[in-house]
Coordinates of N, CA and C in Angstrom, one line a residue:
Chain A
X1 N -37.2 62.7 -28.7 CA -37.2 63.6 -27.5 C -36.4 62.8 -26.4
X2 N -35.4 64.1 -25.8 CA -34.9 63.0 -24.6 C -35.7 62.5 -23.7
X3 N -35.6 61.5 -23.0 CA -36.2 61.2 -21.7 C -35.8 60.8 -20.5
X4 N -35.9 60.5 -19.4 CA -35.1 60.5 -18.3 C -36.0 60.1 -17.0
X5 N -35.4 58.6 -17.0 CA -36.7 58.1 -15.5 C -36.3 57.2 -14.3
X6 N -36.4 57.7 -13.3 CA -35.6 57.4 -12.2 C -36.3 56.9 -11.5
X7 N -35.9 55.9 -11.1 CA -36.6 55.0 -9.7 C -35.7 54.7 -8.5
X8 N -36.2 54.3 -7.5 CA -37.7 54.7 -7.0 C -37.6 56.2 -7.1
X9 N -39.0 56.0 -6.7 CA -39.1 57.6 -6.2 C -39.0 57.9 -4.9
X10 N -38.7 57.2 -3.8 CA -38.5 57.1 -2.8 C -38.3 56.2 -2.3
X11 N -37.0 56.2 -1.1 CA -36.3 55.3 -1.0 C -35.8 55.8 0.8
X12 N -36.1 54.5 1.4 CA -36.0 54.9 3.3 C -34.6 53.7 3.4
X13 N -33.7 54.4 3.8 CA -32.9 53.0 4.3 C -32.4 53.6 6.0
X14 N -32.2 52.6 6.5 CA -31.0 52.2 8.2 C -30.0 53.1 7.8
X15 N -29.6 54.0 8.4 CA -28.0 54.5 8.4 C -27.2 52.8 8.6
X16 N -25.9 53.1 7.7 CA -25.5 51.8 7.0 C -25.8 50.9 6.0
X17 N -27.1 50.8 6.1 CA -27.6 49.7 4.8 C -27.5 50.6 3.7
X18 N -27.0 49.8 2.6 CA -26.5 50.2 1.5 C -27.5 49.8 0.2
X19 N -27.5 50.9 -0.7 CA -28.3 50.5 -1.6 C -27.8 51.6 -2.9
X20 N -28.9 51.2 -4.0 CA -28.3 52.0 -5.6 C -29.8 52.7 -6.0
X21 N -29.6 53.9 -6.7 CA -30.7 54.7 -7.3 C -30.6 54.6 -8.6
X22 N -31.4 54.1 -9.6 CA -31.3 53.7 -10.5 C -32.0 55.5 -11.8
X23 N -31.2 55.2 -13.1 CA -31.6 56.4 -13.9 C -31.6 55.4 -15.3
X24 N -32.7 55.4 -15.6 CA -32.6 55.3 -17.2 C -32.8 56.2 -18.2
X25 N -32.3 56.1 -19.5 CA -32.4 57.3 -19.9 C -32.4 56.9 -21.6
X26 N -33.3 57.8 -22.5 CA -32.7 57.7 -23.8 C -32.6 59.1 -24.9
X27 N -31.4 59.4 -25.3 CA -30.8 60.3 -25.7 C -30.7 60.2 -27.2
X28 N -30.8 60.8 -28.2 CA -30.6 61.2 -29.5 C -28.7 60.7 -29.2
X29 N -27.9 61.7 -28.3 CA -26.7 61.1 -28.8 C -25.9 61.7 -27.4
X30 N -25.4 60.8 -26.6 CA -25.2 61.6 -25.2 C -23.7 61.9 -25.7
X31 N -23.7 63.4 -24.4 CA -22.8 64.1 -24.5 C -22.2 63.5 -23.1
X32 N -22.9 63.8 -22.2 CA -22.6 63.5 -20.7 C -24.2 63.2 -20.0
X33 N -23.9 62.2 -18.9 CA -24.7 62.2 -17.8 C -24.6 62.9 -16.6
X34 N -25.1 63.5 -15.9 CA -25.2 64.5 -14.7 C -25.8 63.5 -13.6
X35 N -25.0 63.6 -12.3 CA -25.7 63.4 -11.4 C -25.6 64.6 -10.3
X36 N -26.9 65.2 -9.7 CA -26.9 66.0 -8.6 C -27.7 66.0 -7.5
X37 N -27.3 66.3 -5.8 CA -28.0 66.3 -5.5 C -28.6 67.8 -5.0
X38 N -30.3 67.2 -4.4 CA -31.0 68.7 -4.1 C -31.4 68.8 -2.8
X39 N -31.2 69.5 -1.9 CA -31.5 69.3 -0.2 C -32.8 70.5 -0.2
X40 N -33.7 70.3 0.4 CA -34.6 71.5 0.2 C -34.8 72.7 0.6
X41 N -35.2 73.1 -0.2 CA -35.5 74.5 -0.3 C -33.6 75.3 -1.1
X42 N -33.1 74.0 -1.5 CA -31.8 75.1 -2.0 C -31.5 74.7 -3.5
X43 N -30.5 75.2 -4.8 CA -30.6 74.5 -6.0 C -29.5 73.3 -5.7
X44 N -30.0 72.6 -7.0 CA -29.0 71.3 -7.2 C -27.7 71.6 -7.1
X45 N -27.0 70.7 -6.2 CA -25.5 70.6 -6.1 C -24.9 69.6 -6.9
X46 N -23.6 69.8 -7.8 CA -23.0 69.1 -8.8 C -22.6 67.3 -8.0
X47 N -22.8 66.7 -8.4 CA -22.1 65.5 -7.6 C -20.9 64.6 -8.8
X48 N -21.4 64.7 -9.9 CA -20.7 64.2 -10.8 C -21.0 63.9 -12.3
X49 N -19.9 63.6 -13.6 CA -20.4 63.6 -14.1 C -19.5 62.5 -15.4
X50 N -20.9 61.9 -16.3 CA -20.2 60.4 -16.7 C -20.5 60.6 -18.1
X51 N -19.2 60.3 -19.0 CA -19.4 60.8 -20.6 C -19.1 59.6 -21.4
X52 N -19.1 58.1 -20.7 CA -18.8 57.0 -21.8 C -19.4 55.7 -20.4
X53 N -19.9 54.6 -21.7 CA -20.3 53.8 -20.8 C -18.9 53.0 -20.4
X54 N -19.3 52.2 -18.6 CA -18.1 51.7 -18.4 C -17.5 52.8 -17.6
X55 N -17.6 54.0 -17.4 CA -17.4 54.6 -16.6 C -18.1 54.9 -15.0
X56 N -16.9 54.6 -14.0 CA -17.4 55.1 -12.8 C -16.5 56.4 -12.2
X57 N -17.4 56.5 -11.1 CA -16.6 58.1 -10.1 C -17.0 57.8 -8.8
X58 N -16.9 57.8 -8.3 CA -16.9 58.1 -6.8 C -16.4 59.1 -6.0
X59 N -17.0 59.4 -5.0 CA -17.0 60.4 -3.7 C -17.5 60.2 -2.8
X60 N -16.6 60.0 -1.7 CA -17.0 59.6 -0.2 C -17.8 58.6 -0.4
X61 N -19.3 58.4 0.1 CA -19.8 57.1 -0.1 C -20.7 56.9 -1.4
X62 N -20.5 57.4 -2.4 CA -20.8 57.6 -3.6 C -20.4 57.4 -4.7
X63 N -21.0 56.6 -5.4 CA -20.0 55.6 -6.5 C -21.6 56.1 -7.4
X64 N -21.0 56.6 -8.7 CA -21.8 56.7 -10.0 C -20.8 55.8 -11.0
X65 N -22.0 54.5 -11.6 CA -21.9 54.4 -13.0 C -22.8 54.1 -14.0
X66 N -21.9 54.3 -15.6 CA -22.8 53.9 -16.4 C -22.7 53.2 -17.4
X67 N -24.0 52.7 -18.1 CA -24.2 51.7 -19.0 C -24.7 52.5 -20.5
X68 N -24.8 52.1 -21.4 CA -25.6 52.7 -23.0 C -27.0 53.0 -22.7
X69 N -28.1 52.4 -21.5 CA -29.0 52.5 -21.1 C -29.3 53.6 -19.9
X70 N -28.7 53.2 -18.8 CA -28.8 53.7 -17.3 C -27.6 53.9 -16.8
X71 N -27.6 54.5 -15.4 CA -26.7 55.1 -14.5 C -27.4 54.5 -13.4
X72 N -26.1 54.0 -12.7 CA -26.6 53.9 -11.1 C -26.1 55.0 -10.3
X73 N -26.4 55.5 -9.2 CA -25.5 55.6 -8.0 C -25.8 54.8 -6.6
X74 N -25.1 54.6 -6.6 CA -24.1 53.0 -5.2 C -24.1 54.8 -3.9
X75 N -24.9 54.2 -3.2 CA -24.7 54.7 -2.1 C -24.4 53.3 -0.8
X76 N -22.9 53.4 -0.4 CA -22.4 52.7 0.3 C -22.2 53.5 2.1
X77 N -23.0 52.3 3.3 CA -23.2 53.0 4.7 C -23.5 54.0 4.5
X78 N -24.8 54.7 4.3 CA -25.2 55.7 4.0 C -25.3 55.9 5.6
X79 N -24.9 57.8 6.0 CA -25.5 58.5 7.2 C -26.6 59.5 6.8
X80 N -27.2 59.8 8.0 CA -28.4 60.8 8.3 C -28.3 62.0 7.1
X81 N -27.1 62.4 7.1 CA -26.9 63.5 6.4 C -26.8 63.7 4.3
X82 N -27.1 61.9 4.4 CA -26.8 61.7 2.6 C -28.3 61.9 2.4
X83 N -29.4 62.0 3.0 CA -30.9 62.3 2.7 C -30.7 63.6 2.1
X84 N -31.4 63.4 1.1 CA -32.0 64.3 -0.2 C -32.2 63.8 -0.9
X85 N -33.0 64.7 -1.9 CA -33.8 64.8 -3.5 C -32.2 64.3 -4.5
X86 N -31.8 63.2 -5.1 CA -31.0 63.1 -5.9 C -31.2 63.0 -7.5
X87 N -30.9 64.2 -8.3 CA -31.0 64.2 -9.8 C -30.2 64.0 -10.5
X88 N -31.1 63.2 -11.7 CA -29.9 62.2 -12.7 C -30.5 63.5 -13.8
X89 N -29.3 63.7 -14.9 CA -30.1 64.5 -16.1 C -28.3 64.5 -17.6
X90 N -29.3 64.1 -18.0 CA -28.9 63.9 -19.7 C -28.4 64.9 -20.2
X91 N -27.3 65.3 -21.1 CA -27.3 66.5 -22.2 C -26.4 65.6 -23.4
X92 N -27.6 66.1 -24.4 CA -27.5 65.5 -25.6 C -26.1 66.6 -26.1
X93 N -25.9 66.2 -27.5 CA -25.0 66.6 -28.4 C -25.8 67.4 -29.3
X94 N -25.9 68.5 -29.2 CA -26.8 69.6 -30.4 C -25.9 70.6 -30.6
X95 N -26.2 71.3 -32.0 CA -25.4 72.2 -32.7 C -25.9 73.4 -31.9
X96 N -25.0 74.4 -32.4 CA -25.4 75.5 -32.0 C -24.8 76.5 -30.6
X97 N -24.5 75.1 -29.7 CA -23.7 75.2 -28.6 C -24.8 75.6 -27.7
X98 N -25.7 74.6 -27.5 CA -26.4 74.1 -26.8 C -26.2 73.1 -25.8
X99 N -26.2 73.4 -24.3 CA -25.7 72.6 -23.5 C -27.1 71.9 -22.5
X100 N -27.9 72.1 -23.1 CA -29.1 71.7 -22.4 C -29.7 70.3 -21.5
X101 N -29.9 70.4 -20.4 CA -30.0 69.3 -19.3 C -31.4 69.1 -19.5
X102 N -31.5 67.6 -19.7 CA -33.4 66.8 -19.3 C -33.2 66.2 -18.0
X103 N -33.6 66.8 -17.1 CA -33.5 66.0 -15.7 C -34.5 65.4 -15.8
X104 N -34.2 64.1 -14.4 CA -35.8 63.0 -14.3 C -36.1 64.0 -13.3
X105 N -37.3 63.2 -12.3 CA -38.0 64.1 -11.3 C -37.2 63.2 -10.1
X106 N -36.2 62.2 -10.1 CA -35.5 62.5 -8.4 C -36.1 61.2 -7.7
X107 N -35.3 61.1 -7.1 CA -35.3 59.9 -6.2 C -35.3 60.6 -4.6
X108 N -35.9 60.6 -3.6 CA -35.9 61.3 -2.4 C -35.4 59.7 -1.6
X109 N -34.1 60.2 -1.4 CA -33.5 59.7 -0.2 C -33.5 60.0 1.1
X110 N -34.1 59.0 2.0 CA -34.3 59.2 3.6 C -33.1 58.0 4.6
X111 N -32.5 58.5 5.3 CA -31.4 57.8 5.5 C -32.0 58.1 7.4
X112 N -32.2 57.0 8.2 CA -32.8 56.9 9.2 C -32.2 56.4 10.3
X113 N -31.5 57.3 11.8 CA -30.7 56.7 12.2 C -30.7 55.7 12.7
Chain B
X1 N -14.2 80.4 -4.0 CA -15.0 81.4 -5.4 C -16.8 81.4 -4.9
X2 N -16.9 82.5 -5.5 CA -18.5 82.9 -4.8 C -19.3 81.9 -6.2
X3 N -20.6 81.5 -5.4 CA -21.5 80.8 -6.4 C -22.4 81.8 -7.3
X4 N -23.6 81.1 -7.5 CA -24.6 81.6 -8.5 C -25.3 82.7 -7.8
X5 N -25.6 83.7 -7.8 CA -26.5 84.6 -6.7 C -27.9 84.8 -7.5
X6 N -28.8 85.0 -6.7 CA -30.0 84.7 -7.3 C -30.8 86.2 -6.1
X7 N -32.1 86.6 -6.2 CA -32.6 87.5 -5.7 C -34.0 87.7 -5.9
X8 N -35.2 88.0 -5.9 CA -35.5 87.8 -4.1 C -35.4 86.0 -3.7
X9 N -35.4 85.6 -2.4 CA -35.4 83.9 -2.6 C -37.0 83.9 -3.2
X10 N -37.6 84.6 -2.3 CA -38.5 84.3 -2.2 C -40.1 85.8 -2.9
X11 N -40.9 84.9 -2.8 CA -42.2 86.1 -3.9 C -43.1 85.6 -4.2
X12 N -44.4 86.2 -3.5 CA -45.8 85.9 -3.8 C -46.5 87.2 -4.6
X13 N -47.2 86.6 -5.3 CA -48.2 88.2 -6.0 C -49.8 87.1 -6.6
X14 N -50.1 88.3 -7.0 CA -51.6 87.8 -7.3 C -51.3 87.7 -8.7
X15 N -52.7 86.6 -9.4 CA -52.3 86.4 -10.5 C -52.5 87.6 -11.5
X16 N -52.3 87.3 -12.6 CA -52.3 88.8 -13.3 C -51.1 90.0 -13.4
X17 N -50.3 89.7 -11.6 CA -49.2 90.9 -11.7 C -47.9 90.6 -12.4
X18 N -47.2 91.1 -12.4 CA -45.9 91.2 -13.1 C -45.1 91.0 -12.3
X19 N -43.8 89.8 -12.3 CA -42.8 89.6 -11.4 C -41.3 89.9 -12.1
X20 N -40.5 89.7 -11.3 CA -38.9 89.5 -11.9 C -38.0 89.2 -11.0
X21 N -36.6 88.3 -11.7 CA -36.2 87.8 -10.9 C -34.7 87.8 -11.6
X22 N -33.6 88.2 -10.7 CA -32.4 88.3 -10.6 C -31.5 87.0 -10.7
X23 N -30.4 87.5 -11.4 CA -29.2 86.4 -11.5 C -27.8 87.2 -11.6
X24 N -26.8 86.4 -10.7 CA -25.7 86.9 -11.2 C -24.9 85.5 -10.9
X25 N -24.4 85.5 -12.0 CA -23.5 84.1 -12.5 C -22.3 84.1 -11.6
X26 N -21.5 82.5 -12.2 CA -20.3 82.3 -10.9 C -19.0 83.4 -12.0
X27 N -18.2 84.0 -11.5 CA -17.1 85.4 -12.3 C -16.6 84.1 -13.1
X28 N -16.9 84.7 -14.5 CA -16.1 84.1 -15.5 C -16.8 83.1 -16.2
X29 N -18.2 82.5 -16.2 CA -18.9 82.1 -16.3 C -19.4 83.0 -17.6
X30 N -19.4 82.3 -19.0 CA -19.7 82.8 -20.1 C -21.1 82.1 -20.5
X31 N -21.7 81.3 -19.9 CA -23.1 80.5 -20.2 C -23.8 80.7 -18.9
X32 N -25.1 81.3 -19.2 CA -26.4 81.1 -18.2 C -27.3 80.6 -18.6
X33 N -28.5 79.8 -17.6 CA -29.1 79.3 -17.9 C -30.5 79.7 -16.9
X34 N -31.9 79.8 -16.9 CA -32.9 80.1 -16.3 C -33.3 78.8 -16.3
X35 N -34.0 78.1 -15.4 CA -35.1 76.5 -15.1 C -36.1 76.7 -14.3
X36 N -37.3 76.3 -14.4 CA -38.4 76.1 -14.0 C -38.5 74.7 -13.2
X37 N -38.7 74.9 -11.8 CA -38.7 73.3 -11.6 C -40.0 73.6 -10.5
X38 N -41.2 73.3 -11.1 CA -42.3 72.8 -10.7 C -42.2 71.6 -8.8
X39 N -43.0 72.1 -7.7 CA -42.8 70.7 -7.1 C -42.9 69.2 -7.4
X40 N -42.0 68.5 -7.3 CA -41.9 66.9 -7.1 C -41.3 66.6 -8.8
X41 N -40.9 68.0 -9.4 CA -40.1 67.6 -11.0 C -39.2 67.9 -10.8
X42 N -38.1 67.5 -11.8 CA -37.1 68.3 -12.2 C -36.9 69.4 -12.7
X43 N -35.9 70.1 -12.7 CA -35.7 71.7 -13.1 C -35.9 71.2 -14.7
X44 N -36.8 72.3 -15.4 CA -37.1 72.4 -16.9 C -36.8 73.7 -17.5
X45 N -35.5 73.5 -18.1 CA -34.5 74.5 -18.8 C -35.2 75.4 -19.8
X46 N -35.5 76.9 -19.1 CA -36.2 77.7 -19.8 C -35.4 78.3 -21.5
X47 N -34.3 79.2 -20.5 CA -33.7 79.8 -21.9 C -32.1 79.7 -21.5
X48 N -31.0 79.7 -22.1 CA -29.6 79.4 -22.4 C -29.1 80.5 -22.8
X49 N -28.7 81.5 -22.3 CA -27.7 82.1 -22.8 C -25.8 81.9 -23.1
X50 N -25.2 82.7 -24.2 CA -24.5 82.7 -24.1 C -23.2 84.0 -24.1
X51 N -22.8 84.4 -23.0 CA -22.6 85.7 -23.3 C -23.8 86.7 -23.1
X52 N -24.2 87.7 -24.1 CA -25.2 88.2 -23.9 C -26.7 87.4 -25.0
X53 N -25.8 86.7 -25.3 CA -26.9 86.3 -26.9 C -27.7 84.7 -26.4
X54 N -28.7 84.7 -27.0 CA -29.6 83.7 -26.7 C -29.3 82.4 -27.4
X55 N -29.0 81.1 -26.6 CA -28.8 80.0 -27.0 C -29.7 79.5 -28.1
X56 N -30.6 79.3 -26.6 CA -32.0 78.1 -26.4 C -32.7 78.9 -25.9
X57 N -34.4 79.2 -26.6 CA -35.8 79.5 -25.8 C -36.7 78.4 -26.0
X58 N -36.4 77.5 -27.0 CA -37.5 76.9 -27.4 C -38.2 76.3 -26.3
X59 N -38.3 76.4 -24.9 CA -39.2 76.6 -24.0 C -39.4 77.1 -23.4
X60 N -39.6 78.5 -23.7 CA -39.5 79.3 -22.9 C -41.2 80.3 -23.5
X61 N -42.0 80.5 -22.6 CA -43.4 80.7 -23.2 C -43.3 82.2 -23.3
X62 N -43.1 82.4 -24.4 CA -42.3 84.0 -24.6 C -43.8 84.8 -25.1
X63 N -45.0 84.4 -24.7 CA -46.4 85.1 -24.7 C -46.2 86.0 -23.1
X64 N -46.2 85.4 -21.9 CA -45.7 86.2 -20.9 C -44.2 86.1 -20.4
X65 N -43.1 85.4 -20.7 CA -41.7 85.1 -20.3 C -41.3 86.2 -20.6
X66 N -40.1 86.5 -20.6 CA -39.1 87.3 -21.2 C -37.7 87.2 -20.0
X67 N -36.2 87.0 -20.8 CA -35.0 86.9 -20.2 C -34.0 88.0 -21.2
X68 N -32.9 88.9 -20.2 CA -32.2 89.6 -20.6 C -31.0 89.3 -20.2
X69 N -30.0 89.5 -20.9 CA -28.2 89.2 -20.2 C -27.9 90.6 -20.5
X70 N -28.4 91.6 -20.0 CA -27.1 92.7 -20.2 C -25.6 92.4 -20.0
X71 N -24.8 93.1 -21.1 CA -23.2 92.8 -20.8 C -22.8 91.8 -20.7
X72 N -23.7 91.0 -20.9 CA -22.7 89.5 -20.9 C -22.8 89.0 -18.9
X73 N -23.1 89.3 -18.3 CA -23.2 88.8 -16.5 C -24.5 88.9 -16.5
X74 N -24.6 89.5 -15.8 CA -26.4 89.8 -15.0 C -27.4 89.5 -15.7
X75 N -28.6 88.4 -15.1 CA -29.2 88.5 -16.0 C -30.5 88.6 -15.1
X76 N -31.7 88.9 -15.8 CA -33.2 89.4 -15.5 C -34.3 88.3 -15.7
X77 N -35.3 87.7 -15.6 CA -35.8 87.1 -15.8 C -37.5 87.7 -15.7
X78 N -38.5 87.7 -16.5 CA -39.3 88.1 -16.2 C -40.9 87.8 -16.3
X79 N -41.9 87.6 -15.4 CA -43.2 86.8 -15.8 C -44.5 88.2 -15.8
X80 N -44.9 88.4 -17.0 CA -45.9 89.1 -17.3 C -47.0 89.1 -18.3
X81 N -48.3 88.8 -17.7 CA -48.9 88.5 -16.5 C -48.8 87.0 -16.2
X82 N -48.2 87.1 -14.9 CA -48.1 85.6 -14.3 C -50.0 84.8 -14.5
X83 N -49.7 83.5 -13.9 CA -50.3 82.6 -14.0 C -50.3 81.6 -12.8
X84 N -51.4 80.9 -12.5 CA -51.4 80.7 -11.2 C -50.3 79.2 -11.6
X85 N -50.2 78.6 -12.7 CA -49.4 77.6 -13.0 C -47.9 78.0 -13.0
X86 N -47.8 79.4 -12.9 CA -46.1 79.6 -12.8 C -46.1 79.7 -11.4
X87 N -46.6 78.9 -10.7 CA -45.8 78.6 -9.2 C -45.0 77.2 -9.0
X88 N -43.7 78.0 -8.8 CA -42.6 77.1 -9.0 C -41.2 77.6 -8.8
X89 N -40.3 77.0 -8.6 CA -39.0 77.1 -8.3 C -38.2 77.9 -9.3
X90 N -37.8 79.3 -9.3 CA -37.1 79.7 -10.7 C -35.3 79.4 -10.6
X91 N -35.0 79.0 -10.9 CA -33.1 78.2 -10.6 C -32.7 79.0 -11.8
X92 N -31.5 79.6 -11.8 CA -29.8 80.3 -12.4 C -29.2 79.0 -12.1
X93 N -28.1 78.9 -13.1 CA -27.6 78.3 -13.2 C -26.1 79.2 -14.2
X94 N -25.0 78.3 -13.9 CA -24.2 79.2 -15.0 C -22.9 77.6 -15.6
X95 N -22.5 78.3 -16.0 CA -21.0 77.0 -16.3 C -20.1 77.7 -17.5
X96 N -18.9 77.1 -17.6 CA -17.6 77.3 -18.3 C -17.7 76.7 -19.4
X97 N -18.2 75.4 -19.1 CA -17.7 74.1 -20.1 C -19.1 73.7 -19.8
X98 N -18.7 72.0 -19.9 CA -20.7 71.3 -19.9 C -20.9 71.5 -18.5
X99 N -20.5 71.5 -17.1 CA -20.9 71.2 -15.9 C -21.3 72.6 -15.6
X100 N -23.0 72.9 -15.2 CA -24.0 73.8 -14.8 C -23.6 73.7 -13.0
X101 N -23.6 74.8 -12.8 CA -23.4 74.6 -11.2 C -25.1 75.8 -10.9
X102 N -25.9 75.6 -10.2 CA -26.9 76.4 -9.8 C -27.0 77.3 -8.1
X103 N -27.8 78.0 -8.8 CA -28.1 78.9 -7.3 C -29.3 78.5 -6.7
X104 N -29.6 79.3 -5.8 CA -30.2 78.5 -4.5 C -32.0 78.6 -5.2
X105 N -32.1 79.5 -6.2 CA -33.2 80.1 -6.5 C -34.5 80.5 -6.0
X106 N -35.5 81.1 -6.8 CA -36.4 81.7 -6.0 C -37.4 81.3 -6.3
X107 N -38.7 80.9 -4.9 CA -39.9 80.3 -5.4 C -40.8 81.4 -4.8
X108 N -41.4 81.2 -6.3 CA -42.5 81.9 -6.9 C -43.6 81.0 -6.7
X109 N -44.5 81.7 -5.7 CA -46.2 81.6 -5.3 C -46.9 82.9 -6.2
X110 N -48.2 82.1 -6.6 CA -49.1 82.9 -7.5 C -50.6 82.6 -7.1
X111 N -51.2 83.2 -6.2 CA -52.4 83.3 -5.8 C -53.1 83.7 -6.2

């Protein structure tokens, strides 16, 4: 069974201070990693996505990478407005044409002026 | 390009009644997807369509669930008789290829 576990679960930083959300994960046979985030009360927004280890991406202050194990994302000078629910989520390789996401439950980022 | 449209946002009923809940995918968008995301979890991928035809249910509690794709777009989603445990986030989602893009979805209260 996939699984998918994210730490912290919450996380307060300084506008500026910089820090990483950590995803570990274990897959039958990964297809891609998902990273998204979720602002409340709206659905997940795509932020990026990682299909081999050794791979990074970045956007604005947002650097995702990954390893055979885990995914970070590097949030660098974070502002007020990078606060949200951030989801990491898995999709395995299955027949049938099955594209199916195991999300973890999220990291809630509070970014404090 | 317009996103995922989803309908009502929002919906309370008593337990026992019968709900439903709307989707229309992003144009061109040949894969839909229904998720369940409970508070403080992640979204938990009900059913997968593709086209009009069914991927994936195998979690989908098809005792009171039920999901329809007419034509290939629109799709229906349905809880009968709800349960005070189906209060939760219902999310659409659609995609091309592997990257799901979702709608804003609708939470479902069951009193």
């Amino acid at each position: 069974e996939d699984q998918v576990t994210q730490s912290p679960e919450a996380l307060r930083l300084q506008e500026g201070e910089s820090s990483s959300l950590n995803c570990s994960y274990t897959v039958s046979g990964l297809r891609g990693l998902f990273w998204y985030r979720q602002d409340p009360g709206k659905g997940p927004e795509f932020l990026f996505t990682l299909y081999s280890a050794g791979e990074e991406k970045e956007k604005e202050r947002l650097k995702a990478t990954l390893t055979k194990k885990e995914s970070f994302l590097h949030i660098t000078a974070p502002k007020p407005e990078d606060s949200a629910t951030y989801l990491c989520a898995v999709q395995p390789y299955s027949g049938a044409g099955s594209y199916q996401l195991t999300f973890g439950k999220g990291t809630k980022l509070s970014v404090i002026p | 390009e317009a996103g995922v449209a989803q309908s009502p946002r929002y919906k309370i009923i008593e337990k026992r009644q019968s709900v439903a809940f709307w989707c229309n995918p992003i144009s061109g968008h040949a894969t839909l997807y229904w998720y369940q995301q409970i508070l403080g979890q992640g979204p938990k991928l009900l059913i997968q369509f593709q086209n009009n035809g069914v991927v994936d249910d195998s979690q989908l509690p098809k005792d009171r669930f039920s999901a329809e794709r007419l034509k290939g777009v629109d799709s229906t989603l349905k809880i009968q008789p709800a349960k005070l445990e189906d209060s939760a986030v219902y999310l659409c989602a659609s995609s091309l290829a592997g990257t799901q893009y979702f709608g804003p979805g609708t939470r479902l209260t069951v009193l």
